[in-house]
Each structure stands twice: as C-alpha cells, then as structure tokens.
Tab-separated table of C-alpha atoms and ligand atoms in Angstrom:
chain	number	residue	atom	x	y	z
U	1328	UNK	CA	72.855	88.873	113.309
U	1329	UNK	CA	75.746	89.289	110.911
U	1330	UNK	CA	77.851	86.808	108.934
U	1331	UNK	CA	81.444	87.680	110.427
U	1332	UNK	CA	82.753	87.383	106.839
U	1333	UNK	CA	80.519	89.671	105.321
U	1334	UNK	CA	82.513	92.930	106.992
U	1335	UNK	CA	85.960	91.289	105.693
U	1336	UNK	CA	84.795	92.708	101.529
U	1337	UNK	CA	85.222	96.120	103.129
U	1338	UNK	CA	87.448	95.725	105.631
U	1339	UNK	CA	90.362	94.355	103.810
U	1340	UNK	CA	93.125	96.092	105.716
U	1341	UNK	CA	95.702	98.213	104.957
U	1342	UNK	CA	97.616	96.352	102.821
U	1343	UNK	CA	94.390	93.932	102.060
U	1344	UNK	CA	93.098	97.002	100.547
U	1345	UNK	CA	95.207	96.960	97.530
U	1346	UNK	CA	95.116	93.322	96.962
U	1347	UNK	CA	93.301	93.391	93.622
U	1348	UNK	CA	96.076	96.062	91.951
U	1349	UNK	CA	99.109	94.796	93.639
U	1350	UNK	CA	98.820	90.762	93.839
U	1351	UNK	CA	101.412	89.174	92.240
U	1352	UNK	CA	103.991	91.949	91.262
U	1353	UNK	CA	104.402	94.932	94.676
U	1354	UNK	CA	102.828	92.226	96.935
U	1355	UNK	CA	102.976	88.305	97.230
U	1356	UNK	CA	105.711	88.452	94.058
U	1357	UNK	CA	107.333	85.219	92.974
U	1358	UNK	CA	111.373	85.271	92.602
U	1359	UNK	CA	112.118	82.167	90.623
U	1360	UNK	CA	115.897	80.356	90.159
U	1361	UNK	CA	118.778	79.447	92.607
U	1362	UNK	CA	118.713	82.224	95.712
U	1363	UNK	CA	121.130	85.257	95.129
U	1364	UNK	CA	121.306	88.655	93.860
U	1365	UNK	CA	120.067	87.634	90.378
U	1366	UNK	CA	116.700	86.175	90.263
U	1367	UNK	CA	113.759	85.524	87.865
U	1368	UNK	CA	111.237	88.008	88.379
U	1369	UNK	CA	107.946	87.284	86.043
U	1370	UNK	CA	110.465	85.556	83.823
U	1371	UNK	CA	113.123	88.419	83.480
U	1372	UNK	CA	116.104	87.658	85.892
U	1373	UNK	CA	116.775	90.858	88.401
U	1374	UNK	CA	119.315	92.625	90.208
U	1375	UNK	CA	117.856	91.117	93.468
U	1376	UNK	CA	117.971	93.406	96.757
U	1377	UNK	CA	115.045	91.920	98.835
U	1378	UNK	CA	116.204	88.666	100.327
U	1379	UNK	CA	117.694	88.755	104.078
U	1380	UNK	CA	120.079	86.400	103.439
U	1381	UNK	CA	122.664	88.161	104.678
U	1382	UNK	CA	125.733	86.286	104.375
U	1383	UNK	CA	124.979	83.955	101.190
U	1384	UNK	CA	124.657	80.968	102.893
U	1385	UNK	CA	121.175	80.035	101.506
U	1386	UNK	CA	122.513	78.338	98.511
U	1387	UNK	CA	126.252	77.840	99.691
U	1388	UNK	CA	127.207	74.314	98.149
U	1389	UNK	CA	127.780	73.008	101.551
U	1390	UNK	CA	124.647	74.270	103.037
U	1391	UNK	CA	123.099	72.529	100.456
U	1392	UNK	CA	124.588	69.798	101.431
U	1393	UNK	CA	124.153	69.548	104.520
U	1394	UNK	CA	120.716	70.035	104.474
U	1395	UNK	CA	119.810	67.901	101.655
U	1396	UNK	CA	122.242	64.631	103.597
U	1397	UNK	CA	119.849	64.702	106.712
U	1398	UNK	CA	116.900	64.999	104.473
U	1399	UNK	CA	118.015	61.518	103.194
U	1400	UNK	CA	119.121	60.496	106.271
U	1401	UNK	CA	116.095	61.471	108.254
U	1402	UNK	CA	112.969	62.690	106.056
U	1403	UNK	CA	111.561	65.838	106.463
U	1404	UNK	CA	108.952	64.168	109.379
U	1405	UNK	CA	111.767	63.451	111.885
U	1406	UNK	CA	111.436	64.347	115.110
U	1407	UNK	CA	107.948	63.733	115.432
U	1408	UNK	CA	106.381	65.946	118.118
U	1409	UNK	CA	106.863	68.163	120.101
U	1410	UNK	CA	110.429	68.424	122.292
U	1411	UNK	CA	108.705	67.845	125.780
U	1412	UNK	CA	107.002	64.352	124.364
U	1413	UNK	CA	109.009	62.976	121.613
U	1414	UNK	CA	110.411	65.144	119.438
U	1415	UNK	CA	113.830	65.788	121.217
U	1416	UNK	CA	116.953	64.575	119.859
U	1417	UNK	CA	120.968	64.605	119.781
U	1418	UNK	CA	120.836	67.344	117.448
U	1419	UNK	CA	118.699	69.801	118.719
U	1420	UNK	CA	120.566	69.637	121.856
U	1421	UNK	CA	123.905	69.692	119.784
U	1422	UNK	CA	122.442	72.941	118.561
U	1423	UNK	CA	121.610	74.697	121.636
U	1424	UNK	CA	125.079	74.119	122.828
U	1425	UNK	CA	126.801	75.537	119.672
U	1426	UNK	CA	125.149	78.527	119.764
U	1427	UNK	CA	125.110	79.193	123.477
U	1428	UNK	CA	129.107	78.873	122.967
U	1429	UNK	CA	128.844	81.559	120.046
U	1430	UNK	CA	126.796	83.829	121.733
U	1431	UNK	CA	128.615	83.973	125.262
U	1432	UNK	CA	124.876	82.881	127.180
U	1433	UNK	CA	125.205	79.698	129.409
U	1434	UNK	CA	122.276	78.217	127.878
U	1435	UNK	CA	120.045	78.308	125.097
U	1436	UNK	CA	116.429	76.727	123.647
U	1437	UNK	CA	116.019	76.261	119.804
U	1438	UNK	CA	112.676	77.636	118.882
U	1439	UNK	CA	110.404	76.050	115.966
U	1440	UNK	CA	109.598	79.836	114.503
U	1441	UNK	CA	110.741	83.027	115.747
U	1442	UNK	CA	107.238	84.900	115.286
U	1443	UNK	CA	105.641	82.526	117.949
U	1444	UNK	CA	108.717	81.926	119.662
U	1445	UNK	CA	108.675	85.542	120.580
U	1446	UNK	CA	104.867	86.014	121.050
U	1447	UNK	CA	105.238	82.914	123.229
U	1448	UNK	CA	108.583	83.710	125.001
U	1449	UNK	CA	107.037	87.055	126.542
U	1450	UNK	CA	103.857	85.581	127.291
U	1451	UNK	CA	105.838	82.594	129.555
U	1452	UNK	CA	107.881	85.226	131.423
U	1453	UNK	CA	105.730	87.859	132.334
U	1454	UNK	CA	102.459	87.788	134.327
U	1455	UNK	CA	99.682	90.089	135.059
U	1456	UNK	CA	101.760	91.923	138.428
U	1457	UNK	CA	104.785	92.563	136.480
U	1458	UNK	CA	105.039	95.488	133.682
U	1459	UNK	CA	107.097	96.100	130.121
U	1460	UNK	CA	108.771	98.762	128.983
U	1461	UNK	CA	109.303	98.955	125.204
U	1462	UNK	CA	110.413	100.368	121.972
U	1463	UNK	CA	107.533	101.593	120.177
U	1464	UNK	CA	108.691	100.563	117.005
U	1465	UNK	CA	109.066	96.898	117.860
U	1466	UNK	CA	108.845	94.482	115.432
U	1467	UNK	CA	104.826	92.526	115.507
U	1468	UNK	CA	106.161	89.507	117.165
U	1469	UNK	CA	106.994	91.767	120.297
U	1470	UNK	CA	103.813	93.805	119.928
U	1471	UNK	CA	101.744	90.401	119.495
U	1472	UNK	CA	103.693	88.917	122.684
U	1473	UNK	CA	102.797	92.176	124.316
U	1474	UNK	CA	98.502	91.916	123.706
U	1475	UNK	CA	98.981	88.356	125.598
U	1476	UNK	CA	99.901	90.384	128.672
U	1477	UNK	CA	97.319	90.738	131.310
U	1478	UNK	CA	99.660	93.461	133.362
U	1479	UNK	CA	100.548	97.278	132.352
U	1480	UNK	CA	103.097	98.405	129.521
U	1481	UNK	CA	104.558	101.486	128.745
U	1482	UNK	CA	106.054	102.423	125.342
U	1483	UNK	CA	109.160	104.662	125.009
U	1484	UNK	CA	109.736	106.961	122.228
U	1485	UNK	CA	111.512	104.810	119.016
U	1486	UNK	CA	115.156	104.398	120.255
U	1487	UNK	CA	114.842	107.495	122.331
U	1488	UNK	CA	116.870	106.317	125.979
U	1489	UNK	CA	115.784	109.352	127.935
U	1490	UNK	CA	111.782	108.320	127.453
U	1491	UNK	CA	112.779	104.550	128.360
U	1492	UNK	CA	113.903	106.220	131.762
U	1493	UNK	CA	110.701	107.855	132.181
U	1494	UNK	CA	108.773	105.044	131.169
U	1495	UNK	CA	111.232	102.680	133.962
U	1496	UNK	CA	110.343	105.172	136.274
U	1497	UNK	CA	106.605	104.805	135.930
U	1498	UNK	CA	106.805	101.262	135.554
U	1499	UNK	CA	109.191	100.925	138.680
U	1500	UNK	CA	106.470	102.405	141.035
U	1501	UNK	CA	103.653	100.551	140.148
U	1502	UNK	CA	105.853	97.209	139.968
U	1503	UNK	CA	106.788	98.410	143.389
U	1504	UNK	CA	102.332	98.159	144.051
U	1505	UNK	CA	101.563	95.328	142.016
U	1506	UNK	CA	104.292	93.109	143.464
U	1507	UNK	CA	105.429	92.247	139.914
U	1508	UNK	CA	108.858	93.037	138.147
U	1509	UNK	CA	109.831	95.046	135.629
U	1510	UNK	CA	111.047	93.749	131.230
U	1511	UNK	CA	112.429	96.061	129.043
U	1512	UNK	CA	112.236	94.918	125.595
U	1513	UNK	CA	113.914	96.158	122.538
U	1514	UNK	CA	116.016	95.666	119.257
U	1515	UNK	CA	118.977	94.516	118.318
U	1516	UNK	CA	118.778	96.003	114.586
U	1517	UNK	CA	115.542	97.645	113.692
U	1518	UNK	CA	114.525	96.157	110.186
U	1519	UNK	CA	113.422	99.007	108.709
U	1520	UNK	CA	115.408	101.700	109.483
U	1521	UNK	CA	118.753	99.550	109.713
U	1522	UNK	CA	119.276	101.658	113.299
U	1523	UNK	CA	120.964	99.930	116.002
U	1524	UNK	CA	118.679	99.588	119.517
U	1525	UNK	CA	120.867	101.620	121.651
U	1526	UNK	CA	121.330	98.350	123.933
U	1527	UNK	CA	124.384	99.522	125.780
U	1528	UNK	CA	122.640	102.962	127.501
U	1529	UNK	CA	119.089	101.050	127.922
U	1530	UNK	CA	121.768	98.198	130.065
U	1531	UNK	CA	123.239	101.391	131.606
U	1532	UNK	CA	120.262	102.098	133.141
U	1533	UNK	CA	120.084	98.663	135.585
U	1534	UNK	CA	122.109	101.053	137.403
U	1535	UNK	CA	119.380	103.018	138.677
U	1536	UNK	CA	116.579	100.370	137.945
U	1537	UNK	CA	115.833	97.187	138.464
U	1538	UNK	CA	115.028	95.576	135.294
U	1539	UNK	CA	115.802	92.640	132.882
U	1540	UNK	CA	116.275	93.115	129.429
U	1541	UNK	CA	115.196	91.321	126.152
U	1542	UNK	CA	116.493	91.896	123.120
U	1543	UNK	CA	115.599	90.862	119.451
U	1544	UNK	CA	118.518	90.671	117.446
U	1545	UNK	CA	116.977	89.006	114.152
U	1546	UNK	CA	119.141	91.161	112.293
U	1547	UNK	CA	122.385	91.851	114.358
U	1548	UNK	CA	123.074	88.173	114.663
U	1549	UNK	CA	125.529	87.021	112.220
U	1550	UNK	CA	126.194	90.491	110.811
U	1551	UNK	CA	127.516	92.600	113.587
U	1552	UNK	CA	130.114	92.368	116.190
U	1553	UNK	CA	133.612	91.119	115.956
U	1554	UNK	CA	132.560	87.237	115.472
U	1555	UNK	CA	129.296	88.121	114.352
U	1556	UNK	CA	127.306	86.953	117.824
U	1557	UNK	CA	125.225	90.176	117.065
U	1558	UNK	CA	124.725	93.847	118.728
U	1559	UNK	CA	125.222	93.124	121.937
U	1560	UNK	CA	128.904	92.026	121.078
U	1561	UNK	CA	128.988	95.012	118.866
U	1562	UNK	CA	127.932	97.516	121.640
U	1563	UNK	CA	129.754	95.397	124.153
U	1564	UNK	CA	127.342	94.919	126.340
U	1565	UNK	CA	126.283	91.249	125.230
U	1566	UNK	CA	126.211	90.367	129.555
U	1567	UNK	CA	123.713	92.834	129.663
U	1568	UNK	CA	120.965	91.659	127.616
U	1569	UNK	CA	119.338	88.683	129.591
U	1570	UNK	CA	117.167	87.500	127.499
U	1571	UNK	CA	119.272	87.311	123.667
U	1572	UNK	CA	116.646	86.368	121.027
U	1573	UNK	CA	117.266	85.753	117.385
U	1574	UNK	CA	115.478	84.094	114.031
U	1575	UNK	CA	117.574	81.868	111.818
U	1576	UNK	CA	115.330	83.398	109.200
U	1577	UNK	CA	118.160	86.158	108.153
U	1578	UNK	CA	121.489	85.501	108.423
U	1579	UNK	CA	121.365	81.706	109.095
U	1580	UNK	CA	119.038	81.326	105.761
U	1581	UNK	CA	116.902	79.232	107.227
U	1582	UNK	CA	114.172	79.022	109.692
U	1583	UNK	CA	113.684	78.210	113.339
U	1584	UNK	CA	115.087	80.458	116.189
U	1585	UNK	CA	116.483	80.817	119.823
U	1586	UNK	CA	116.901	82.143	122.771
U	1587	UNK	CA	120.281	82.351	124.867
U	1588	UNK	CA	119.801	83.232	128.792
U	1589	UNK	CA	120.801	82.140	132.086
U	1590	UNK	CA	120.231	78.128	132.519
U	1591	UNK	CA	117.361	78.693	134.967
U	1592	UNK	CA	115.560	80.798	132.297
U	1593	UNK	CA	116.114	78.230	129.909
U	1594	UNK	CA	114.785	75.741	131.556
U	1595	UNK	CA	111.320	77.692	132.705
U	1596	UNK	CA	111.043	78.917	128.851
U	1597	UNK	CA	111.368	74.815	127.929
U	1598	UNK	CA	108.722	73.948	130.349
U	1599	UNK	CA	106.442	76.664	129.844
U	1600	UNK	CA	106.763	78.195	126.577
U	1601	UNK	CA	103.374	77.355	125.164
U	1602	UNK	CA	104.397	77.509	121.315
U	1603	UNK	CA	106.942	74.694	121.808
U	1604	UNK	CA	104.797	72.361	124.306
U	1605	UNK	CA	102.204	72.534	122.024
U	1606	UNK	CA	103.562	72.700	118.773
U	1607	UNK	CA	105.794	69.935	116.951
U	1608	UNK	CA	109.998	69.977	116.718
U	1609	UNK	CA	111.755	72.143	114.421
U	1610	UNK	CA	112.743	69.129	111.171
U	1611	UNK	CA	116.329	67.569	111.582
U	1612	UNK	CA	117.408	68.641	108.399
U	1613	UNK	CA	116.714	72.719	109.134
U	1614	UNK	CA	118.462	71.436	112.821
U	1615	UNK	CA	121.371	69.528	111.338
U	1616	UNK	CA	121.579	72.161	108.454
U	1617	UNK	CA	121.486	74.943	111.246
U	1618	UNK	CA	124.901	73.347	112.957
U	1619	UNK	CA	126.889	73.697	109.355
U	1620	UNK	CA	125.392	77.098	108.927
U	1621	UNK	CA	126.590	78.146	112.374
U	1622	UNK	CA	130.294	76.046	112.085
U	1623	UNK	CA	130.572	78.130	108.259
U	1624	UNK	CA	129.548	81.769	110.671
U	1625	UNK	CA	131.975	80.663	113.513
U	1626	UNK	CA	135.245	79.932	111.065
U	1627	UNK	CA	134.811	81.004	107.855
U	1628	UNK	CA	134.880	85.128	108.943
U	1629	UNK	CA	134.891	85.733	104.645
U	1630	UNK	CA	131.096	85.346	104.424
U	1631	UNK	CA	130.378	88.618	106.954
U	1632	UNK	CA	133.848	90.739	105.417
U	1633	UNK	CA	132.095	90.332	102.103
U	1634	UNK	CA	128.875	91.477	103.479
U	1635	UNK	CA	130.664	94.428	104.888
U	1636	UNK	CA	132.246	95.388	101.920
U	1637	UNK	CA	129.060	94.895	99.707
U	1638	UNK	CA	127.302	97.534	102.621
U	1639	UNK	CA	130.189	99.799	102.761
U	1640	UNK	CA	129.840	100.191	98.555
U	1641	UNK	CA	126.433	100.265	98.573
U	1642	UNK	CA	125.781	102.775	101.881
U	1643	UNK	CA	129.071	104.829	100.658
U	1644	UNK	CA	128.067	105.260	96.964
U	1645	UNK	CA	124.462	105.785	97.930
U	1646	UNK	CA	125.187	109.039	100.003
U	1647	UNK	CA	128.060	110.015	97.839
U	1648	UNK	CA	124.863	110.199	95.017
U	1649	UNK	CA	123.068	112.377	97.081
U	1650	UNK	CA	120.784	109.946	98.500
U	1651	UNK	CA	119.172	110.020	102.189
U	1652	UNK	CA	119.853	106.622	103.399
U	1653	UNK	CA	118.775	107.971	107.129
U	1654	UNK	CA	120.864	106.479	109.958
U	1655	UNK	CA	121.428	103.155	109.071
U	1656	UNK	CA	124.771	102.328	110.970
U	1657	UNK	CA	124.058	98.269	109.849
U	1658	UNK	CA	123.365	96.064	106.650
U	1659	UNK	CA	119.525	97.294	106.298
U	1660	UNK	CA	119.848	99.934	103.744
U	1661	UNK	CA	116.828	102.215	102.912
U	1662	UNK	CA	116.898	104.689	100.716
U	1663	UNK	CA	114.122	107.530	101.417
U	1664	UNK	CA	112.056	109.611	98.691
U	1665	UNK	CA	109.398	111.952	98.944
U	1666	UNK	CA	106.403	111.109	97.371
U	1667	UNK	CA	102.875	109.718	97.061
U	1668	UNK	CA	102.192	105.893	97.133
U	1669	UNK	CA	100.719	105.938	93.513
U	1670	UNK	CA	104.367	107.485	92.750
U	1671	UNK	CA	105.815	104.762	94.616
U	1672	UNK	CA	104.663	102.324	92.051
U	1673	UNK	CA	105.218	104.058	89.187
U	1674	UNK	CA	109.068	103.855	90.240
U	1675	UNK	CA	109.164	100.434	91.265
U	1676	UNK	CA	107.489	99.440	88.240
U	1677	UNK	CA	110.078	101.799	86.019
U	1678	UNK	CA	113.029	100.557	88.343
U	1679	UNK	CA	112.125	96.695	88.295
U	1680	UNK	CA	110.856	96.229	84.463
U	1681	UNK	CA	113.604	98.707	82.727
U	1682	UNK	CA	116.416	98.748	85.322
U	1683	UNK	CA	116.065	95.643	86.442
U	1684	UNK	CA	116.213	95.827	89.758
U	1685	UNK	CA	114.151	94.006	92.503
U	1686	UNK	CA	113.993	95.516	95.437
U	1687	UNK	CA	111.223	96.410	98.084
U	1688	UNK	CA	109.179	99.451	98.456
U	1689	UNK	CA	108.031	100.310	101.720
U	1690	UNK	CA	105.086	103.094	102.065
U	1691	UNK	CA	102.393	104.714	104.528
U	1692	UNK	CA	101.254	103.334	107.414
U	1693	UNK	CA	104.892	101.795	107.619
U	1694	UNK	CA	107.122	105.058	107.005
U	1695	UNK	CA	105.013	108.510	107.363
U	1696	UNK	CA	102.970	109.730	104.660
U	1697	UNK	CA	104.758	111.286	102.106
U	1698	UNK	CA	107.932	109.279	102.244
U	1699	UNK	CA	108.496	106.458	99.722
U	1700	UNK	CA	110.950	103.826	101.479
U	1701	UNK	CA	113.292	101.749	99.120
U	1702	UNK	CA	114.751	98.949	101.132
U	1703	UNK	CA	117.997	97.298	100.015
U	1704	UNK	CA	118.966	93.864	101.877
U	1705	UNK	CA	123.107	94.021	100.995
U	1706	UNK	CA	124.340	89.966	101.131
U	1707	UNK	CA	128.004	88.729	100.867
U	1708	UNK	CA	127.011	87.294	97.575
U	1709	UNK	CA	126.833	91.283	95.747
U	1710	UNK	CA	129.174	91.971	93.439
U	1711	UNK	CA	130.360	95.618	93.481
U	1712	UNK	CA	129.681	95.904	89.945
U	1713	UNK	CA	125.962	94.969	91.472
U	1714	UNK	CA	126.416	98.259	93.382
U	1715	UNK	CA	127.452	100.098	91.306
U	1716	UNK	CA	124.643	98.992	88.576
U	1717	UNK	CA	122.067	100.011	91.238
U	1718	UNK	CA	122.986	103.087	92.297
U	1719	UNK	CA	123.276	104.463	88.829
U	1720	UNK	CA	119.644	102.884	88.359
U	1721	UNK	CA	118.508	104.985	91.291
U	1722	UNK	CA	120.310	108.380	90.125
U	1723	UNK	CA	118.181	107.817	86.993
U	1724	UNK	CA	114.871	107.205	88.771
U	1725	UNK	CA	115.391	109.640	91.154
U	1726	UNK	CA	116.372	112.551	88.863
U	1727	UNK	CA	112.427	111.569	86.883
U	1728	UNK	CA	110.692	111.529	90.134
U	1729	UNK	CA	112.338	114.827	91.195
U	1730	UNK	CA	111.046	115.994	87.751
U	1731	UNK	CA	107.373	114.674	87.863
U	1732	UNK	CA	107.340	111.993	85.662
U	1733	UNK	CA	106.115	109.518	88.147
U	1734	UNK	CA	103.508	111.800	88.565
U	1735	UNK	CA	99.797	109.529	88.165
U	1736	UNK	CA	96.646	109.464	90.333
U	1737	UNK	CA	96.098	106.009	90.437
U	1738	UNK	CA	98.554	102.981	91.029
U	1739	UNK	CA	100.864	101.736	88.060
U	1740	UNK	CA	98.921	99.034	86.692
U	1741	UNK	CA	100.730	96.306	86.455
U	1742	UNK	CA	98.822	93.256	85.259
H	303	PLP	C1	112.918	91.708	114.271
H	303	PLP	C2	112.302	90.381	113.935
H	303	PLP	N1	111.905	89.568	114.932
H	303	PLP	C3	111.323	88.370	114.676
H	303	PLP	C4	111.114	87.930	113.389
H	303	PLP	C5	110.402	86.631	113.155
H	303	PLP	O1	111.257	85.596	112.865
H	303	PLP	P1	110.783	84.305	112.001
H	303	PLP	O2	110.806	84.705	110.569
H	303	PLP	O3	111.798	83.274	112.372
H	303	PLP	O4	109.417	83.933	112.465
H	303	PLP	C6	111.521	88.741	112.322
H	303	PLP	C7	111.339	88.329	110.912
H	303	PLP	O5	111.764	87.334	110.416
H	303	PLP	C8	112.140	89.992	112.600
H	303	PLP	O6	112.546	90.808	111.613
C-alpha cells in the first residue's frame, strides 16, 4: 500500500508545480506598509495594482476606527459560537438589515466567509431531484458548491445566453422527471475578465422557464449601479436575481459575506446552511466595522466617483496606447499579451523591480496558452498621475516583449 503523501512530491499541481521558482516574489508575495496604491514590495515601495479594495476604504481613518473601537470594546473572541447557539448578537442583525435596505432584498444572512458561504449556500438549496444551470467560468466557490450536488448540472458556454437556453431546456425536462426544480447560477462581475454576467437576458428568460436565479456579485457590489448595490441595479434587473450573493472581501475591505433573498429563503439558508451551523460567528469588530463601511458606501457617493474616474483613466489611456484590455465594461482591468509563461516572468520581473509596478500576472491554465494576462485592480485611492506612470511603464515593456527581449527558456529567476 502507498503512503498518500508520497504522490503529493510529483503531483504538486498546477500552480504547486512552480513553487520552488516562484515562492515569495510571482506567488505567496508579501506587500508590506499601510494598504494603498504604494506598497513595500521586498523592501522597495510599488505602484500597487493588485489589491481589490476597490473603493479605499481599507485604511480610511474612520474605518480604522471603527474597527479598532469594537476591538476594544469587544476583543477579537466576541461572539463566541456559532449564530444558531450563541454567537448571535445586536449587531449582526443590525447588519443584515442595513444591507437588505441597500440592496432592495427583504431579507438578508451575514455569512462568516464567502468561499464556504457559497459552497454551503448551494449545497442547502438544492437537492439530488433538482438540476443547475451555470456559467462555465464560475468562480471555485460556485464550482466547489456545485461537486456537493448529488443531482444533474449543465454548463453553458462563458456568458453566452443562447447556450444557457439550451442548457434550461435540457434541464427543464428532466426537472420535469426527477420532480426537482431548476437554479441558474452566474456572475455578477467575472474577476478575471472584468465582463459583466449578462444578468438581465439570463432573468429574461423566466419568461419561458421556470427557474430561480443566483448570482455572485463579489465584484459588482459597491462598484456598479447608481448607489453602488451592484449589477443587478446596474442592469436593472436587481428583482430578478433571487438569490443576491456578495463577499465583503472587495469593495467592503474586509471579510465576511451575505446573501439578500426573499425572507423565507433567509430563514431556510439560517437553519440549514451547514458552514454557519457549524462554524463560529463572523468577530464584532469585522461586523461593527462592516456597518461604517456600508453607512461610508450608502452616503459618501465620492469613494465609487473616484473609482470611476481612476478606471475611466486607466481603461481609456490603456486602449488609447494600443493595448487589448478585452471587454472589460467594469473596474477589473486586464491587459492581454501574447506570450510564453517563462516570458511572463521575465516582464513582471522587468516591470516590478525597474518600473516599479506591482501588479498580477495571470497565465495558462487560467487564460489560454499563449496569452500573458496583466490584471490591474483600479481603487478610488489612484492618483491619475498613478495612471499615467503605469501605462507609460507598460508601453515600455510591451514595445521589448514585441521585440524579443523577454525572450528566455526558463523562468526569470528571481531569488
Ligand atoms: C466571484 C467571487 N466569489 C466569491 C469569492 C469568495 O469570497 P471570500 O473572499 O469572502 O471568501 C471571491 C473572492 O474573494 C470571488 O471573487
């Protein structure tokens, strides 16, 4: 019999696999100093690109604040346990109402993390006789919810509204045998790409199917729409989407989550969502802290203008350069290359150690092979002279990978 670590020297992974080259400055890097756009990287401070903290409210004075007043008031222990036994208080429930008000749902359950909080929410709502439609380029949490489910699924092409009606009507007609009923699940804001899930035509479609929709809108919420209470408001369709998830990982700059829904929903996904029963309270302080955040969202509009602005500069200039920033229509901004991944080092390392700019690089499996992804996270907190610094930097790396310089077989080395 085998020791079920001996496969795991050989088996690293795909991004396991370049552990020993990459630890430390492409993967697992440490940005040191207050959060923002200029950070120390290795002990050089950075133009900083890679942090989705969209409006700048991680290390707004009154953020700070708040969250460092109910750490004195309350220690970072309190509530202790889970909601459902003793970890339920004033605040969280303060919370749940604030947001359900900002988001137009009737109700809404504050989640401890939005990874499990996703897994978890799909796995409490769907059972073995009903079957999911979904994007295929869903973010893990959704695919991870999705390998809980003991009934069928059927992707649709990435964003692609005319496959998620043939896949709604296959999964129509055996809902119709199995008993079951029918969840579409898609995206707000895909992450990567910066495309917007085309919400609106996928609730169009509840015209000719029966279905109920859940979105993830972990990057729509707090930067699009008129107020800011995400795609859905954007596309105008925000009734549509019946189950409205987001993180407060992004735009919130913090961490915990929640889901907005009908009261009835609520209420099942409180008493049978298995990573909150069994799993302790989200800390007052990232609850009390969440309530300024979302107060600062709801009246101080400044935060997501500047974000805008910042986005408009950055996107605008970008293409204006030259550059194929692909169909980004939100805040995610990549900027797509063509070339190998040992190239894509050599130009991170050029772009980060004599440009000084931090930002991430995204490569096969995750875009195809042959495309080298740079992924710039736009906050409220840019300057345009940031902008402008960067986009310069990029004309200048560009123009030496165009002409080969980059060029290596193996990765930069970088230690
Ligand atoms: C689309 C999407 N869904 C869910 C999550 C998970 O949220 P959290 O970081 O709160 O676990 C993320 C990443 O943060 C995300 O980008």
């Amino acid at each position: 019999m085998k020791d079920i670590f001996e496969k795991l020297h050989d088996k690293m992974g795909p991004l396991g696999m370049h552990a020993d080259d990459a630890h430390g400055y492409f993967t697992f890097p440490k940005l040191e100093g207050p959060i923002g756009p200029r950070m120390k990287f290795r002990g050089v401070e950075k133009l900083n690109w890679s942090l989705n903290n969209y409006l700048g409210l991680a290390n707004h004075p009154d953020v700070m604040k708040a969250d460092s007043d109910a750490a004195t008031q309350f220690g970072m222990a309190y509530p202790m346990g889970a909601r459902i036994m003793s970890g339920n208080s004033n605040y969280h429930e303060q919370l749940e109402r604030d947001l359900a008000d900002f988001i137009h749902k009737p109700d809404v359950i504050v989640l401890n993390y939005g990874y499990q909080g996703v897994v978890s929410a799909i796995d409490a709502l769907i059972d073995r006789h009903d079957v999911v439609v979904y994007d295929a380029e869903s973010h893990a949490c959704i695919i991870d919810g999705l390998r809980l489910h003991l009934g069928k699924r059927f992707v649709f092409k990435h964003n692609n509204v005319e496959d998620c009606e043939k896949q709604l009507v296959r999964a129509t007609k055996l809902a119709e045998e199995t008993g079951g009923g029918v969840l579409v699940i898609t995206e707000g804001v895909f992450g990567m790409s910066g495309s917007q899930g085309k919400i609106k035509e996928i609730v169009d479609l509840k015209k000719k199917f029966n279905f109920r929709l859940f979105v993830d809108d972990a990057h729509g919420f707090g930067t699009m729409g008129r107020t800011g209470a995400g795609t859905g408001e954007e596309q105008g369709c925000q009734d549509g989407i019946d189950i409205y998830f987001s993180t407060f990982a992004k735009s919130m700059a913090g961490i915990g989550a929640f889901i907005g829904s009908d009261p009835h929903v609520i209420k099942f996904l409180r008493y049978n969502m298995r990573s909150q029963i069994y799993a302790k309270a989200l800390p007052m302080p990232m609850v009390v802290g969440s309530i300024k955040r979302l107060e600062m969202i709801r009246t101080q509009p400044e935060h997501k203008e500047n974000l805008w602005k910042i986005v408009h500069a950055l996107q605008g200039g970008l293409k204006e350069a030259g550059f194929n920033i692909g169909i980004t229509t939100t805040p995610v901004t990549p900027v797509l290359l063509n070339g190998t991944i040992p190239e894509a080092t050599h130009l991170t390392y050029d772009l980060r150690e004599n440009y000084n700019i931090f930002c991430s690089i995204v490569v096969y499996p995750v875009v195809p092979k042959g495309v080298i992804m740079l992924r710039l996270i736009p906050t409220a907190v840019h300057t345009l002279e940031d902008v402008e610094i960067t986009i310069n930097a990029f004309k200048s790396v560009k123009s030496k990978l165009d002409s080969g310089e980059y060029r290596h077989e193996k990765l930069a080395a970088v230690n």
